[in-house]
Amino acid sequence: MSELLLIRHGETEWSRDGRHTSWTDLPLTADGEEQARALRPVLSGRKIGHVYASPMARALRTAELAGLPSPQILDDLREWDYGGDEGITTAEIHRSRPGWYLFTDGVAAGPAGHPGETPEEVGARADRVLARIAPHLDTEEGDVALVAHAHFLRVLPARRLGLPAAAGGLFTFGTGAVGVLGTEHDRPAVIAWNARSL
């Protein structure tokens, strides 16, 4: 059975500074490009049958530098829509909303076109991605790689394990890191997480 490789894009200026970044399409920093290149030897020893990526430039550039050219773009792999919290840090949010926690509280309403998403809405997108790739995981075609964003990629394993979207808060995920989901005794399991080597 194939495994599911979750790859977070490399560092951007906003990810480095802890600013929530969803639709703002920032490039990788020089360090982010190095993080992406460092994924190449990590992934080169694996047979990868299918590659999917978020439409954002930071994800596509990470895929390219990691040696995963021409990924199929899936809009559902985009980052959590942060609505009115786009571009600001958790510390800044806590000034007006003490105790705020993304995975249970969601985000402030945003502008037209970016109203923000609830945890359940992000979970529904993760479910759609999992349904789409499910046929590839039951074959010997090779692993399935998803190149996307931190908060979305934290919700996805929660849903794969049958947990609510809010359980994504249990999975930290650094820039340029990899997570591997597989099975144990025919049940979904985390094989590796937040890793720089496999």
One Martini backbone bead per residue (centre of mass of N, CA, C, O) as a GRO file, in nm:
protein
  198
    1MET     BB    1   0.097   0.035   0.020
    2SER     BB    2   0.065   0.354   0.006
    3GLU     BB    3   0.185   0.670   0.088
    4LEU     BB    4   0.151   0.985   0.260
    5LEU     BB    5   0.290   1.294   0.161
    6LEU     BB    6   0.361   1.577   0.362
    7ILE     BB    7   0.437   1.914   0.237
    8ARG     BB    8   0.588   2.191   0.342
    9HIS     BB    9   0.666   2.476   0.268
   10GLY     BB   10   0.878   2.706   0.262
   11GLU     BB   11   0.996   2.986   0.360
   12THR     BB   12   0.864   3.296   0.447
   13GLU     BB   13   0.832   3.598   0.569
   14TRP     BB   14   0.566   3.534   0.729
   15SER     BB   15   0.642   3.264   0.856
   16ARG     BB   16   0.887   3.374   1.008
   17ASP     BB   17   0.685   3.602   1.161
   18GLY     BB   18   0.390   3.469   1.222
   19ARG     BB   19   0.206   3.520   0.974
   20HIS     BB   20  -0.090   3.493   0.836
   21THR     BB   21  -0.108   3.276   0.532
   22SER     BB   22  -0.297   3.252   0.242
   23TRP     BB   23  -0.363   3.444  -0.028
   24THR     BB   24  -0.088   3.548   0.007
   25ASP     BB   25   0.168   3.544  -0.254
   26LEU     BB   26   0.455   3.441  -0.142
   27PRO     BB   27   0.774   3.397  -0.149
   28LEU     BB   28   1.052   3.255  -0.101
   29THR     BB   29   1.311   3.245   0.072
   30ALA     BB   30   1.630   3.157   0.082
   31ASP     BB   31   1.575   2.952   0.308
   32GLY     BB   32   1.329   2.820   0.168
   33GLU     BB   33   1.487   2.712  -0.074
   34GLU     BB   34   1.674   2.532   0.094
   35GLN     BB   35   1.455   2.358   0.219
   36ALA     BB   36   1.352   2.246  -0.051
   37ARG     BB   37   1.620   2.120  -0.147
   38ALA     BB   38   1.646   1.928   0.109
   39LEU     BB   39   1.413   1.732   0.005
   40ARG     BB   40   1.530   1.571  -0.228
   41PRO     BB   41   1.685   1.339  -0.069
   42VAL     BB   42   1.436   1.252   0.096
   43LEU     BB   43   1.257   1.172  -0.174
   44SER     BB   44   1.444   1.000  -0.377
   45GLY     BB   45   1.390   0.705  -0.229
   46ARG     BB   46   1.104   0.733  -0.346
   47LYS     BB   47   0.804   0.620  -0.474
   48ILE     BB   48   0.632   0.851  -0.684
   49GLY     BB   49   0.309   0.869  -0.839
   50HIS     BB   50   0.185   1.137  -0.693
   51VAL     BB   51   0.128   1.498  -0.745
   52TYR     BB   52   0.021   1.762  -0.525
   53ALA     BB   53  -0.087   2.116  -0.528
   54SER     BB   54  -0.098   2.412  -0.453
   55PRO     BB   55  -0.147   2.725  -0.624
   56MET     BB   56   0.081   2.840  -0.474
   57ALA     BB   57   0.400   2.949  -0.522
   58ARG     BB   58   0.533   2.822  -0.264
   59ALA     BB   59   0.450   2.530  -0.340
   60LEU     BB   60   0.555   2.506  -0.632
   61ARG     BB   61   0.852   2.571  -0.564
   62THR     BB   62   0.896   2.343  -0.370
   63ALA     BB   63   0.844   2.114  -0.566
   64GLU     BB   64   1.065   2.182  -0.765
   65LEU     BB   65   1.314   2.178  -0.560
   66ALA     BB   66   1.231   1.872  -0.461
   67GLY     BB   67   1.164   1.705  -0.738
   68LEU     BB   68   0.837   1.787  -0.815
   69PRO     BB   69   0.728   1.803  -1.103
   70SER     BB   70   0.426   1.873  -1.222
   71PRO     BB   71   0.188   1.923  -1.048
   72GLN     BB   72  -0.122   1.880  -0.939
   73ILE     BB   73  -0.371   2.109  -0.904
   74LEU     BB   74  -0.530   2.188  -0.581
   75ASP     BB   75  -0.744   2.400  -0.433
   76ASP     BB   76  -0.791   2.233  -0.158
   77LEU     BB   77  -0.472   2.295  -0.067
   78ARG     BB   78  -0.516   2.541   0.051
   79GLU     BB   79  -0.517   2.757   0.283
   80TRP     BB   80  -0.649   2.878   0.534
   81ASP     BB   81  -0.893   3.109   0.565
   82TYR     BB   82  -0.823   3.407   0.759
   83GLY     BB   83  -0.943   3.657   0.673
   84GLY     BB   84  -0.903   3.909   0.912
   85ASP     BB   85  -0.609   3.749   0.987
   86GLU     BB   86  -0.446   3.843   0.766
   87GLY     BB   87  -0.104   3.918   0.845
   88ILE     BB   88  -0.126   3.823   1.141
   89THR     BB   89  -0.066   3.752   1.464
   90THR     BB   90  -0.136   3.594   1.750
   91ALA     BB   91  -0.059   3.825   1.940
   92GLU     BB   92  -0.246   4.031   1.803
   93ILE     BB   93  -0.511   3.880   1.846
   94HIS     BB   94  -0.492   3.866   2.168
   95ARG     BB   95  -0.555   4.168   2.222
   96SER     BB   96  -0.877   4.120   2.131
   97ARG     BB   97  -0.854   3.776   2.173
   98PRO     BB   98  -0.832   3.617   2.431
   99GLY     BB   99  -0.758   3.274   2.380
  100TRP     BB  100  -0.721   3.231   2.101
  101TYR     BB  101  -0.800   2.944   1.867
  102LEU     BB  102  -0.806   2.832   1.560
  103PHE     BB  103  -0.916   2.520   1.596
  104THR     BB  104  -1.190   2.647   1.752
  105ASP     BB  105  -1.248   2.968   1.652
  106GLY     BB  106  -1.122   3.065   1.410
  107VAL     BB  107  -1.208   3.360   1.227
  108ALA     BB  108  -1.224   3.659   1.108
  109ALA     BB  109  -1.387   3.845   0.918
  110GLY     BB  110  -1.365   3.918   0.579
  111PRO     BB  111  -1.338   3.990   0.275
  112ALA     BB  112  -1.426   3.976  -0.022
  113GLY     BB  113  -1.338   3.635  -0.105
  114HIS     BB  114  -1.233   3.635   0.227
  115PRO     BB  115  -1.419   3.530   0.495
  116GLY     BB  116  -1.336   3.266   0.596
  117GLU     BB  117  -1.280   2.975   0.814
  118THR     BB  118  -1.371   2.697   0.951
  119PRO     BB  119  -1.274   2.405   1.070
  120GLU     BB  120  -1.495   2.244   0.914
  121GLU     BB  121  -1.427   2.354   0.630
  122VAL     BB  122  -1.140   2.245   0.624
  123GLY     BB  123  -1.220   1.949   0.672
  124ALA     BB  124  -1.383   1.922   0.406
  125ARG     BB  125  -1.140   1.961   0.222
  126ALA     BB  126  -0.975   1.725   0.327
  127ASP     BB  127  -1.184   1.512   0.249
  128ARG     BB  128  -1.165   1.564  -0.057
  129VAL     BB  129  -0.872   1.491  -0.088
  130LEU     BB  130  -0.888   1.203   0.025
  131ALA     BB  131  -1.091   1.102  -0.186
  132ARG     BB  132  -0.919   1.157  -0.439
  133ILE     BB  133  -0.656   0.975  -0.339
  134ALA     BB  134  -0.749   0.690  -0.247
  135PRO     BB  135  -0.698   0.510  -0.505
  136HIS     BB  136  -0.374   0.545  -0.481
  137LEU     BB  137  -0.340   0.396  -0.191
  138ASP     BB  138  -0.443   0.099  -0.324
  139THR     BB  139  -0.156   0.078  -0.455
  140GLU     BB  140   0.167   0.039  -0.649
  141GLU     BB  141   0.241   0.334  -0.775
  142GLY     BB  142   0.291   0.500  -0.517
  143ASP     BB  143   0.327   0.769  -0.367
  144VAL     BB  144   0.162   1.052  -0.217
  145ALA     BB  145   0.201   1.399  -0.284
  146LEU     BB  146   0.168   1.694  -0.071
  147VAL     BB  147   0.177   2.048  -0.141
  148ALA     BB  148   0.160   2.289   0.128
  149HIS     BB  149   0.014   2.389   0.439
  150ALA     BB  150   0.013   2.392   0.770
  151HIS     BB  151  -0.289   2.398   0.866
  152PHE     BB  152  -0.398   2.206   0.660
  153LEU     BB  153  -0.177   1.974   0.726
  154ARG     BB  154  -0.310   1.937   1.017
  155VAL     BB  155  -0.600   1.851   0.942
  156LEU     BB  156  -0.564   1.604   0.756
  157PRO     BB  157  -0.470   1.387   0.966
  158ALA     BB  158  -0.713   1.403   1.141
  159ARG     BB  159  -0.911   1.299   0.925
  160ARG     BB  160  -0.760   1.033   0.856
  161LEU     BB  161  -0.799   0.942   1.177
  162GLY     BB  162  -1.104   1.043   1.262
  163LEU     BB  163  -1.082   1.338   1.340
  164PRO     BB  164  -1.127   1.638   1.414
  165ALA     BB  165  -1.014   1.931   1.296
  166ALA     BB  166  -0.915   2.041   1.579
  167ALA     BB  167  -0.682   1.816   1.602
  168GLY     BB  168  -0.462   1.973   1.435
  169GLY     BB  169  -0.328   2.108   1.693
  170LEU     BB  170  -0.138   1.841   1.748
  171PHE     BB  171   0.022   1.934   1.469
  172THR     BB  172   0.313   2.027   1.402
  173PHE     BB  173   0.465   2.245   1.122
  174GLY     BB  174   0.733   2.301   0.949
  175THR     BB  175   0.925   2.431   0.733
  176GLY     BB  176   1.026   2.188   0.513
  177ALA     BB  177   0.843   1.952   0.598
  178VAL     BB  178   0.750   1.605   0.685
  179GLY     BB  179   0.478   1.378   0.638
  180VAL     BB  180   0.360   1.040   0.728
  181LEU     BB  181   0.100   0.836   0.595
  182GLY     BB  182  -0.042   0.526   0.695
  183THR     BB  183  -0.030   0.190   0.820
  184GLU     BB  184  -0.178  -0.023   1.085
  185HIS     BB  185  -0.358  -0.282   1.060
  186ASP     BB  186  -0.539  -0.121   0.839
  187ARG     BB  187  -0.477   0.158   0.981
  188PRO     BB  188  -0.444   0.467   1.029
  189ALA     BB  189  -0.111   0.631   1.039
  190VAL     BB  190   0.170   0.766   1.186
  191ILE     BB  191   0.506   0.753   1.071
  192ALA     BB  192   0.573   1.067   1.028
  193TRP     BB  193   0.687   1.396   1.176
  194ASN     BB  194   0.832   1.685   1.119
  195ALA     BB  195   1.047   1.611   0.897
  196ARG     BB  196   1.398   1.594   0.741
  197SER     BB  197   1.385   1.278   0.756
  198LEU     BB  198   1.338   0.909   0.641
   0.00000   0.00000   0.00000
